[in-house]
Amino acid sequence: EIVLTQSPGTLSLSPGERATLSCRASQSLGSSYLAWYQQKPGQAPGLLIYGVSNRAAGIPDRFSGSGSGTDFTLTISRLEPEDFAVYYCQHYEGSPLTFGGGTTVEIK
Amino acid sequence: QVQLVESGGGVVQPGRSLRLSCAASGFSFSEYAMHWVRQAPGKGLEGVAVISYDESRKDYADSVKGRFTISRDTSKSTLYLEMNSLRTEDTAVYYCAKVDWSGPTYWYFDLWGRGTLVTVSS
C-alpha cells in the first residue's frame, strides 16, 4: 500500500499570501497518478488537480501542482478568502487508492 | 444534471446492518467504476470499496473486508453498499464517487455525492 504523507498539518496564512502544500509518497508514483482535492466544511471534496499538474475544469490558475517520483506540491499563488479549506492528495496507481491525511489552510 | 445522491444513513447499534444507496444521474452510469469513500468525524478520507464498470472487480479496504459488500444496479443507475456487523469505528460520512474516465477501476474522482452519515452507537 502506498502511504501518502502531507505536510504541514496546518498552514496559517493571510489572504494574498502564497501557500505551498507537500505530499510525499512511500514509493515512487511512476505514472504520475496523483490528484489533489479541496474540501470545505460540510461539503464533499472537489477535484482540483489530476495527473500531478493538470487543473480540473473551472479551477483558477492560481492553483498549480508539481512534482515527480515521491514528492509532490500543491501551490496556491495568492490565497483568496474562498481558498481556506482542507486539501488532500490521492494516488490512483492501483489498489488500494489512498489519500494523504490532509493539510488545513487557515486564516492567520 | 450530473449528480450523485446518497441515502440510507442513520443511527444503528453495533453488530447490526445497514444498506447505503447512491443514485446517479446525468451520465452513463454503466461506463464508470464507482467507489465508496468514508470520512470519520474530524478525520481524513478513506477508500472503503470499489466496483468496476462491468462488475468484474470488487475490492475492499482491509478494515471492512468480509463485512461490507459493494454492488450496482445498472438498470436503476444506483450503487449500493451493504454493511454488516457494524462497529463503532465505522461511524463516518459515506460518500460515493465516480471516476473521471470510463474503463479504469482506479482513477481520480471527478464527481462526489454529498454524503450520508452513518452513526454506530449503542
PDB file of C-alpha atoms in Angstrom:
ATOM      1  CA  GLU A   1       0.000   0.000   0.000  1.00  0.00           C
ATOM      2  CA  ILE A   2       1.263   3.458  -0.933  1.00  0.00           C
ATOM      3  CA  VAL A   3       1.219   5.769   2.084  1.00  0.00           C
ATOM      4  CA  LEU A   4       0.845   9.483   1.378  1.00  0.00           C
ATOM      5  CA  THR A   5       2.137  11.899   3.995  1.00  0.00           C
ATOM      6  CA  GLN A   6       1.018  15.512   3.792  1.00  0.00           C
ATOM      7  CA  SER A   7       2.758  18.428   5.442  1.00  0.00           C
ATOM      8  CA  PRO A   8       2.304  20.665   7.194  1.00  0.00           C
ATOM      9  CA  GLY A   9      -0.812  19.587   9.023  1.00  0.00           C
ATOM     10  CA  THR A  10      -1.954  23.182   9.271  1.00  0.00           C
ATOM     11  CA  LEU A  11      -0.858  26.253   7.353  1.00  0.00           C
ATOM     12  CA  SER A  12      -1.782  29.650   8.809  1.00  0.00           C
ATOM     13  CA  LEU A  13      -1.639  32.354   6.164  1.00  0.00           C
ATOM     14  CA  SER A  14      -3.254  35.638   5.211  1.00  0.00           C
ATOM     15  CA  PRO A  15      -5.245  36.352   2.054  1.00  0.00           C
ATOM     16  CA  GLY A  16      -2.895  37.249  -0.767  1.00  0.00           C
ATOM     17  CA  GLU A  17      -0.074  35.068   0.511  1.00  0.00           C
ATOM     18  CA  ARG A  18       1.366  32.033  -1.237  1.00  0.00           C
ATOM     19  CA  ALA A  19       0.560  28.552   0.067  1.00  0.00           C
ATOM     20  CA  THR A  20       2.818  25.565  -0.514  1.00  0.00           C
ATOM     21  CA  LEU A  21       1.482  22.150   0.448  1.00  0.00           C
ATOM     22  CA  SER A  22       3.531  18.960   0.333  1.00  0.00           C
ATOM     23  CA  CYS A  23       2.550  15.360  -0.342  1.00  0.00           C
ATOM     24  CA  ARG A  24       5.168  12.632  -0.036  1.00  0.00           C
ATOM     25  CA  ALA A  25       4.586   9.074  -1.233  1.00  0.00           C
ATOM     26  CA  SER A  26       6.108   5.999   0.411  1.00  0.00           C
ATOM     27  CA  GLN A  27       7.114   4.726  -3.020  1.00  0.00           C
ATOM     28  CA  SER A  28       7.571   6.288  -6.398  1.00  0.00           C
ATOM     29  CA  LEU A  29       4.468   7.122  -8.435  1.00  0.00           C
ATOM     30  CA  GLY A  30       5.934   6.170 -11.768  1.00  0.00           C
ATOM     31  CA  SER A  31       2.845   7.026 -13.748  1.00  0.00           C
ATOM     32  CA  SER A  32       2.300  10.428 -12.089  1.00  0.00           C
ATOM     33  CA  TYR A  33      -1.136   9.346 -10.976  1.00  0.00           C
ATOM     34  CA  LEU A  34      -1.604  11.914  -8.232  1.00  0.00           C
ATOM     35  CA  ALA A  35      -4.593  14.164  -7.618  1.00  0.00           C
ATOM     36  CA  TRP A  36      -5.455  16.970  -5.214  1.00  0.00           C
ATOM     37  CA  TYR A  37      -8.865  17.743  -3.722  1.00  0.00           C
ATOM     38  CA  GLN A  38     -10.236  20.676  -1.758  1.00  0.00           C
ATOM     39  CA  GLN A  39     -12.798  20.180   0.982  1.00  0.00           C
ATOM     40  CA  LYS A  40     -14.727  22.926   2.738  1.00  0.00           C
ATOM     41  CA  PRO A  41     -16.644  22.352   5.984  1.00  0.00           C
ATOM     42  CA  GLY A  42     -19.813  20.347   5.491  1.00  0.00           C
ATOM     43  CA  GLN A  43     -19.064  19.685   1.840  1.00  0.00           C
ATOM     44  CA  ALA A  44     -17.778  16.795  -0.206  1.00  0.00           C
ATOM     45  CA  PRO A  45     -14.257  17.022  -1.601  1.00  0.00           C
ATOM     46  CA  GLY A  46     -13.872  18.620  -5.028  1.00  0.00           C
ATOM     47  CA  LEU A  47     -11.219  17.840  -7.628  1.00  0.00           C
ATOM     48  CA  LEU A  48      -8.521  20.468  -8.103  1.00  0.00           C
ATOM     49  CA  ILE A  49      -5.596  18.783  -9.848  1.00  0.00           C
ATOM     50  CA  TYR A  50      -5.074  15.430 -11.586  1.00  0.00           C
ATOM     51  CA  GLY A  51      -2.042  13.843 -13.185  1.00  0.00           C
ATOM     52  CA  VAL A  52       0.203  15.859 -10.826  1.00  0.00           C
ATOM     53  CA  SER A  53      -0.208  19.167 -12.660  1.00  0.00           C
ATOM     54  CA  ASN A  54      -3.439  19.300 -14.668  1.00  0.00           C
ATOM     55  CA  ARG A  55      -6.106  21.640 -13.360  1.00  0.00           C
ATOM     56  CA  ALA A  56      -9.641  20.287 -13.331  1.00  0.00           C
ATOM     57  CA  ALA A  57     -12.329  22.145 -15.225  1.00  0.00           C
ATOM     58  CA  GLY A  58     -13.134  25.524 -13.739  1.00  0.00           C
ATOM     59  CA  ILE A  59     -10.175  25.608 -11.357  1.00  0.00           C
ATOM     60  CA  PRO A  60      -8.461  29.015 -11.370  1.00  0.00           C
ATOM     61  CA  ASP A  61      -4.846  29.248 -12.449  1.00  0.00           C
ATOM     62  CA  ARG A  62      -3.673  30.356  -9.018  1.00  0.00           C
ATOM     63  CA  PHE A  63      -3.741  26.620  -8.217  1.00  0.00           C
ATOM     64  CA  SER A  64      -0.831  24.617  -9.590  1.00  0.00           C
ATOM     65  CA  GLY A  65       0.598  21.170  -8.997  1.00  0.00           C
ATOM     66  CA  SER A  66       4.103  19.878  -9.483  1.00  0.00           C
ATOM     67  CA  GLY A  67       6.455  17.080  -8.554  1.00  0.00           C
ATOM     68  CA  SER A  68       7.504  13.610  -9.529  1.00  0.00           C
ATOM     69  CA  GLY A  69       8.552  10.325  -8.013  1.00  0.00           C
ATOM     70  CA  THR A  70       7.734  10.584  -4.345  1.00  0.00           C
ATOM     71  CA  ASP A  71       7.491  14.341  -3.773  1.00  0.00           C
ATOM     72  CA  PHE A  72       4.574  16.456  -4.892  1.00  0.00           C
ATOM     73  CA  THR A  73       3.476  20.009  -4.240  1.00  0.00           C
ATOM     74  CA  LEU A  74       0.252  21.967  -4.488  1.00  0.00           C
ATOM     75  CA  THR A  75       0.815  25.706  -4.718  1.00  0.00           C
ATOM     76  CA  ILE A  76      -1.784  28.425  -4.353  1.00  0.00           C
ATOM     77  CA  SER A  77      -0.105  31.534  -5.688  1.00  0.00           C
ATOM     78  CA  ARG A  78      -2.275  34.131  -3.950  1.00  0.00           C
ATOM     79  CA  LEU A  79      -4.803  32.988  -1.397  1.00  0.00           C
ATOM     80  CA  GLU A  80      -8.351  34.149  -1.882  1.00  0.00           C
ATOM     81  CA  PRO A  81     -10.872  34.035   1.006  1.00  0.00           C
ATOM     82  CA  GLU A  82     -12.591  31.008  -0.551  1.00  0.00           C
ATOM     83  CA  ASP A  83      -9.329  29.009  -0.609  1.00  0.00           C
ATOM     84  CA  PHE A  84      -9.222  28.467   3.142  1.00  0.00           C
ATOM     85  CA  ALA A  85     -10.095  24.797   3.377  1.00  0.00           C
ATOM     86  CA  VAL A  86      -8.617  21.330   3.780  1.00  0.00           C
ATOM     87  CA  TYR A  87      -6.581  19.845   0.935  1.00  0.00           C
ATOM     88  CA  TYR A  88      -5.995  16.155   0.278  1.00  0.00           C
ATOM     89  CA  CYS A  89      -3.697  14.389  -2.114  1.00  0.00           C
ATOM     90  CA  GLN A  90      -4.626  10.992  -3.526  1.00  0.00           C
ATOM     91  CA  HIS A  91      -2.781   8.482  -5.671  1.00  0.00           C
ATOM     92  CA  TYR A  92      -4.514   6.318  -8.242  1.00  0.00           C
ATOM     93  CA  GLU A  93      -1.731   3.986  -9.299  1.00  0.00           C
ATOM     94  CA  GLY A  94      -3.748   0.950  -8.318  1.00  0.00           C
ATOM     95  CA  SER A  95      -5.254  -0.873  -5.393  1.00  0.00           C
ATOM     96  CA  PRO A  96      -5.741   0.382  -2.829  1.00  0.00           C
ATOM     97  CA  LEU A  97      -6.345   4.027  -3.599  1.00  0.00           C
ATOM     98  CA  THR A  98      -5.090   6.053  -0.670  1.00  0.00           C
ATOM     99  CA  PHE A  99      -5.341   9.637   0.474  1.00  0.00           C
ATOM    100  CA  GLY A 100      -2.972  11.791   2.433  1.00  0.00           C
ATOM    101  CA  GLY A 101      -4.002  12.926   5.885  1.00  0.00           C
ATOM    102  CA  GLY A 102      -4.811  16.433   4.681  1.00  0.00           C
ATOM    103  CA  THR A 103      -3.479  19.946   5.137  1.00  0.00           C
ATOM    104  CA  THR A 104      -5.686  22.631   6.630  1.00  0.00           C
ATOM    105  CA  VAL A 105      -5.118  26.102   5.219  1.00  0.00           C
ATOM    106  CA  GLU A 106      -6.478  28.512   7.800  1.00  0.00           C
ATOM    107  CA  ILE A 107      -6.693  32.272   8.025  1.00  0.00           C
ATOM    108  CA  LYS A 108      -3.920  33.775  10.086  1.00  0.00           C
TER     109      LYS A 108
ATOM    110  CA  GLN B   1     -27.937  17.365 -14.066  1.00  0.00           C
ATOM    111  CA  VAL B   2     -24.852  15.305 -13.339  1.00  0.00           C
ATOM    112  CA  GLN B   3     -25.058  14.230  -9.733  1.00  0.00           C
ATOM    113  CA  LEU B   4     -24.762  11.504  -7.137  1.00  0.00           C
ATOM    114  CA  VAL B   5     -27.201  11.339  -4.243  1.00  0.00           C
ATOM    115  CA  GLU B   6     -26.546   9.047  -1.288  1.00  0.00           C
ATOM    116  CA  SER B   7     -29.182   7.779   1.096  1.00  0.00           C
ATOM    117  CA  GLY B   8     -29.671   5.150   3.764  1.00  0.00           C
ATOM    118  CA  GLY B   9     -27.526   6.510   6.559  1.00  0.00           C
ATOM    119  CA  GLY B  10     -28.680   6.702  10.143  1.00  0.00           C
ATOM    120  CA  VAL B  11     -28.051   5.555  13.681  1.00  0.00           C
ATOM    121  CA  VAL B  12     -27.539   1.834  14.164  1.00  0.00           C
ATOM    122  CA  GLN B  13     -26.399  -0.356  17.030  1.00  0.00           C
ATOM    123  CA  PRO B  14     -23.093  -2.229  16.907  1.00  0.00           C
ATOM    124  CA  GLY B  15     -23.440  -5.583  15.189  1.00  0.00           C
ATOM    125  CA  ARG B  16     -26.425  -4.506  13.092  1.00  0.00           C
ATOM    126  CA  SER B  17     -26.667  -3.912   9.355  1.00  0.00           C
ATOM    127  CA  LEU B  18     -27.365  -1.005   7.058  1.00  0.00           C
ATOM    128  CA  ARG B  19     -27.589  -0.553   3.292  1.00  0.00           C
ATOM    129  CA  LEU B  20     -26.491   2.635   1.612  1.00  0.00           C
ATOM    130  CA  SER B  21     -27.628   3.695  -1.848  1.00  0.00           C
ATOM    131  CA  CYS B  22     -26.175   6.166  -4.310  1.00  0.00           C
ATOM    132  CA  ALA B  23     -28.438   7.307  -7.145  1.00  0.00           C
ATOM    133  CA  ALA B  24     -26.575   8.529 -10.214  1.00  0.00           C
ATOM    134  CA  SER B  25     -27.953  10.813 -12.894  1.00  0.00           C
ATOM    135  CA  GLY B  26     -26.760  12.862 -15.842  1.00  0.00           C
ATOM    136  CA  PHE B  27     -24.111  10.444 -17.092  1.00  0.00           C
ATOM    137  CA  SER B  28     -23.834   6.905 -18.422  1.00  0.00           C
ATOM    138  CA  PHE B  29     -23.592   5.064 -15.115  1.00  0.00           C
ATOM    139  CA  SER B  30     -22.701   1.716 -16.680  1.00  0.00           C
ATOM    140  CA  GLU B  31     -19.455   3.072 -18.148  1.00  0.00           C
ATOM    141  CA  TYR B  32     -17.715   4.127 -14.938  1.00  0.00           C
ATOM    142  CA  ALA B  33     -16.181   2.436 -11.946  1.00  0.00           C
ATOM    143  CA  MET B  34     -17.659   3.665  -8.690  1.00  0.00           C
ATOM    144  CA  HIS B  35     -16.204   3.984  -5.206  1.00  0.00           C
ATOM    145  CA  TRP B  36     -17.369   4.432  -1.646  1.00  0.00           C
ATOM    146  CA  VAL B  37     -15.150   6.733   0.420  1.00  0.00           C
ATOM    147  CA  ARG B  38     -15.770   7.497   4.071  1.00  0.00           C
ATOM    148  CA  GLN B  39     -14.727  10.201   6.478  1.00  0.00           C
ATOM    149  CA  ALA B  40     -14.907   9.709  10.218  1.00  0.00           C
ATOM    150  CA  PRO B  41     -15.823  12.834  12.222  1.00  0.00           C
ATOM    151  CA  GLY B  42     -12.935  15.296  12.123  1.00  0.00           C
ATOM    152  CA  LYS B  43     -10.748  12.838  10.201  1.00  0.00           C
ATOM    153  CA  GLY B  44      -9.432  12.323   6.679  1.00  0.00           C
ATOM    154  CA  LEU B  45     -10.668  10.340   3.707  1.00  0.00           C
ATOM    155  CA  GLU B  46     -10.575   6.547   3.472  1.00  0.00           C
ATOM    156  CA  GLY B  47     -11.411   4.449   0.445  1.00  0.00           C
ATOM    157  CA  VAL B  48     -13.857   1.743   1.514  1.00  0.00           C
ATOM    158  CA  ALA B  49     -14.923  -0.206  -1.569  1.00  0.00           C
ATOM    159  CA  VAL B  50     -14.775  -0.081  -5.346  1.00  0.00           C
ATOM    160  CA  ILE B  51     -16.662  -1.783  -8.165  1.00  0.00           C
ATOM    161  CA  SER B  52     -15.518  -1.788 -11.767  1.00  0.00           C
ATOM    162  CA  TYR B  53     -17.789  -0.526 -14.531  1.00  0.00           C
ATOM    163  CA  ASP B  54     -18.641  -4.103 -15.584  1.00  0.00           C
ATOM    164  CA  GLU B  55     -18.770  -5.531 -12.010  1.00  0.00           C
ATOM    165  CA  SER B  56     -15.869  -7.857 -12.813  1.00  0.00           C
ATOM    166  CA  ARG B  57     -13.810  -6.433  -9.991  1.00  0.00           C
ATOM    167  CA  LYS B  58     -14.744  -5.536  -6.442  1.00  0.00           C
ATOM    168  CA  ASP B  59     -12.184  -4.508  -3.841  1.00  0.00           C
ATOM    169  CA  TYR B  60     -12.454  -3.566  -0.196  1.00  0.00           C
ATOM    170  CA  ALA B  61     -10.377  -1.867   2.445  1.00  0.00           C
ATOM    171  CA  ASP B  62      -8.954  -4.355   4.934  1.00  0.00           C
ATOM    172  CA  SER B  63     -10.975  -2.647   7.659  1.00  0.00           C
ATOM    173  CA  VAL B  64     -14.278  -3.671   6.051  1.00  0.00           C
ATOM    174  CA  LYS B  65     -13.377  -6.841   4.162  1.00  0.00           C
ATOM    175  CA  GLY B  66     -15.802  -9.647   4.899  1.00  0.00           C
ATOM    176  CA  ARG B  67     -18.373  -7.251   6.396  1.00  0.00           C
ATOM    177  CA  PHE B  68     -19.218  -4.830   3.565  1.00  0.00           C
ATOM    178  CA  THR B  69     -20.429  -5.661   0.051  1.00  0.00           C
ATOM    179  CA  ILE B  70     -20.490  -3.258  -2.881  1.00  0.00           C
ATOM    180  CA  SER B  71     -22.883  -3.743  -5.780  1.00  0.00           C
ATOM    181  CA  ARG B  72     -24.519  -1.800  -8.575  1.00  0.00           C
ATOM    182  CA  ASP B  73     -27.785  -1.932 -10.495  1.00  0.00           C
ATOM    183  CA  THR B  74     -27.258  -0.508 -13.953  1.00  0.00           C
ATOM    184  CA  SER B  75     -30.994  -0.535 -14.741  1.00  0.00           C
ATOM    185  CA  LYS B  76     -31.544   1.824 -11.803  1.00  0.00           C
ATOM    186  CA  SER B  77     -28.232   3.722 -12.118  1.00  0.00           C
ATOM    187  CA  THR B  78     -27.678   3.015  -8.457  1.00  0.00           C
ATOM    188  CA  LEU B  79     -24.676   1.983  -6.395  1.00  0.00           C
ATOM    189  CA  TYR B  80     -25.076   0.139  -3.103  1.00  0.00           C
ATOM    190  CA  LEU B  81     -23.034  -0.618  -0.014  1.00  0.00           C
ATOM    191  CA  GLU B  82     -24.329  -3.391   2.219  1.00  0.00           C
ATOM    192  CA  MET B  83     -22.756  -3.010   5.650  1.00  0.00           C
ATOM    193  CA  ASN B  84     -22.985  -5.874   8.130  1.00  0.00           C
ATOM    194  CA  SER B  85     -21.558  -6.413  11.618  1.00  0.00           C
ATOM    195  CA  LEU B  86     -21.159  -2.683  12.056  1.00  0.00           C
ATOM    196  CA  ARG B  87     -18.656  -1.387  14.569  1.00  0.00           C
ATOM    197  CA  THR B  88     -18.368   1.940  16.334  1.00  0.00           C
ATOM    198  CA  GLU B  89     -15.303   2.687  14.221  1.00  0.00           C
ATOM    199  CA  ASP B  90     -17.466   2.548  11.089  1.00  0.00           C
ATOM    200  CA  THR B  91     -19.083   5.821  12.161  1.00  0.00           C
ATOM    201  CA  ALA B  92     -18.469   8.248   9.303  1.00  0.00           C
ATOM    202  CA  VAL B  93     -19.913  10.188   6.426  1.00  0.00           C
ATOM    203  CA  TYR B  94     -20.027   7.845   3.464  1.00  0.00           C
ATOM    204  CA  TYR B  95     -19.537   9.358   0.020  1.00  0.00           C
ATOM    205  CA  CYS B  96     -19.996   7.697  -3.328  1.00  0.00           C
ATOM    206  CA  ALA B  97     -17.613   8.887  -6.010  1.00  0.00           C
ATOM    207  CA  LYS B  98     -17.319   8.466  -9.763  1.00  0.00           C
ATOM    208  CA  VAL B  99     -14.015   8.033 -11.587  1.00  0.00           C
ATOM    209  CA  ASP B 100     -13.328  10.558 -14.306  1.00  0.00           C
ATOM    210  CA  TRP B 101     -12.581   8.143 -17.134  1.00  0.00           C
ATOM    211  CA  SER B 102     -14.696   5.262 -18.365  1.00  0.00           C
ATOM    212  CA  GLY B 103     -12.813   1.981 -18.144  1.00  0.00           C
ATOM    213  CA  PRO B 104     -10.225   2.143 -15.375  1.00  0.00           C
ATOM    214  CA  THR B 105     -11.229   0.988 -11.915  1.00  0.00           C
ATOM    215  CA  TYR B 106      -8.607   3.005 -10.049  1.00  0.00           C
ATOM    216  CA  TRP B 107      -8.647   6.629 -11.108  1.00  0.00           C
ATOM    217  CA  TYR B 108      -9.231  10.071  -9.665  1.00  0.00           C
ATOM    218  CA  PHE B 109     -12.751  11.246  -8.838  1.00  0.00           C
ATOM    219  CA  ASP B 110     -14.491  13.989 -10.752  1.00  0.00           C
ATOM    220  CA  LEU B 111     -17.871  13.679  -9.058  1.00  0.00           C
ATOM    221  CA  TRP B 112     -18.798  13.120  -5.432  1.00  0.00           C
ATOM    222  CA  GLY B 113     -22.122  12.866  -3.698  1.00  0.00           C
ATOM    223  CA  ARG B 114     -22.913  15.000  -0.660  1.00  0.00           C
ATOM    224  CA  GLY B 115     -22.548  12.017   1.643  1.00  0.00           C
ATOM    225  CA  THR B 116     -24.719  10.187   4.141  1.00  0.00           C
ATOM    226  CA  LEU B 117     -23.886   9.934   7.831  1.00  0.00           C
ATOM    227  CA  VAL B 118     -23.694   6.533   9.478  1.00  0.00           C
ATOM    228  CA  THR B 119     -23.509   6.523  13.251  1.00  0.00           C
ATOM    229  CA  VAL B 120     -22.840   3.236  15.003  1.00  0.00           C
ATOM    230  CA  SER B 121     -23.685   3.548  18.661  1.00  0.00           C
ATOM    231  CA  SER B 122     -25.446   1.658  21.406  1.00  0.00           C
TER     232      SER B 122
END
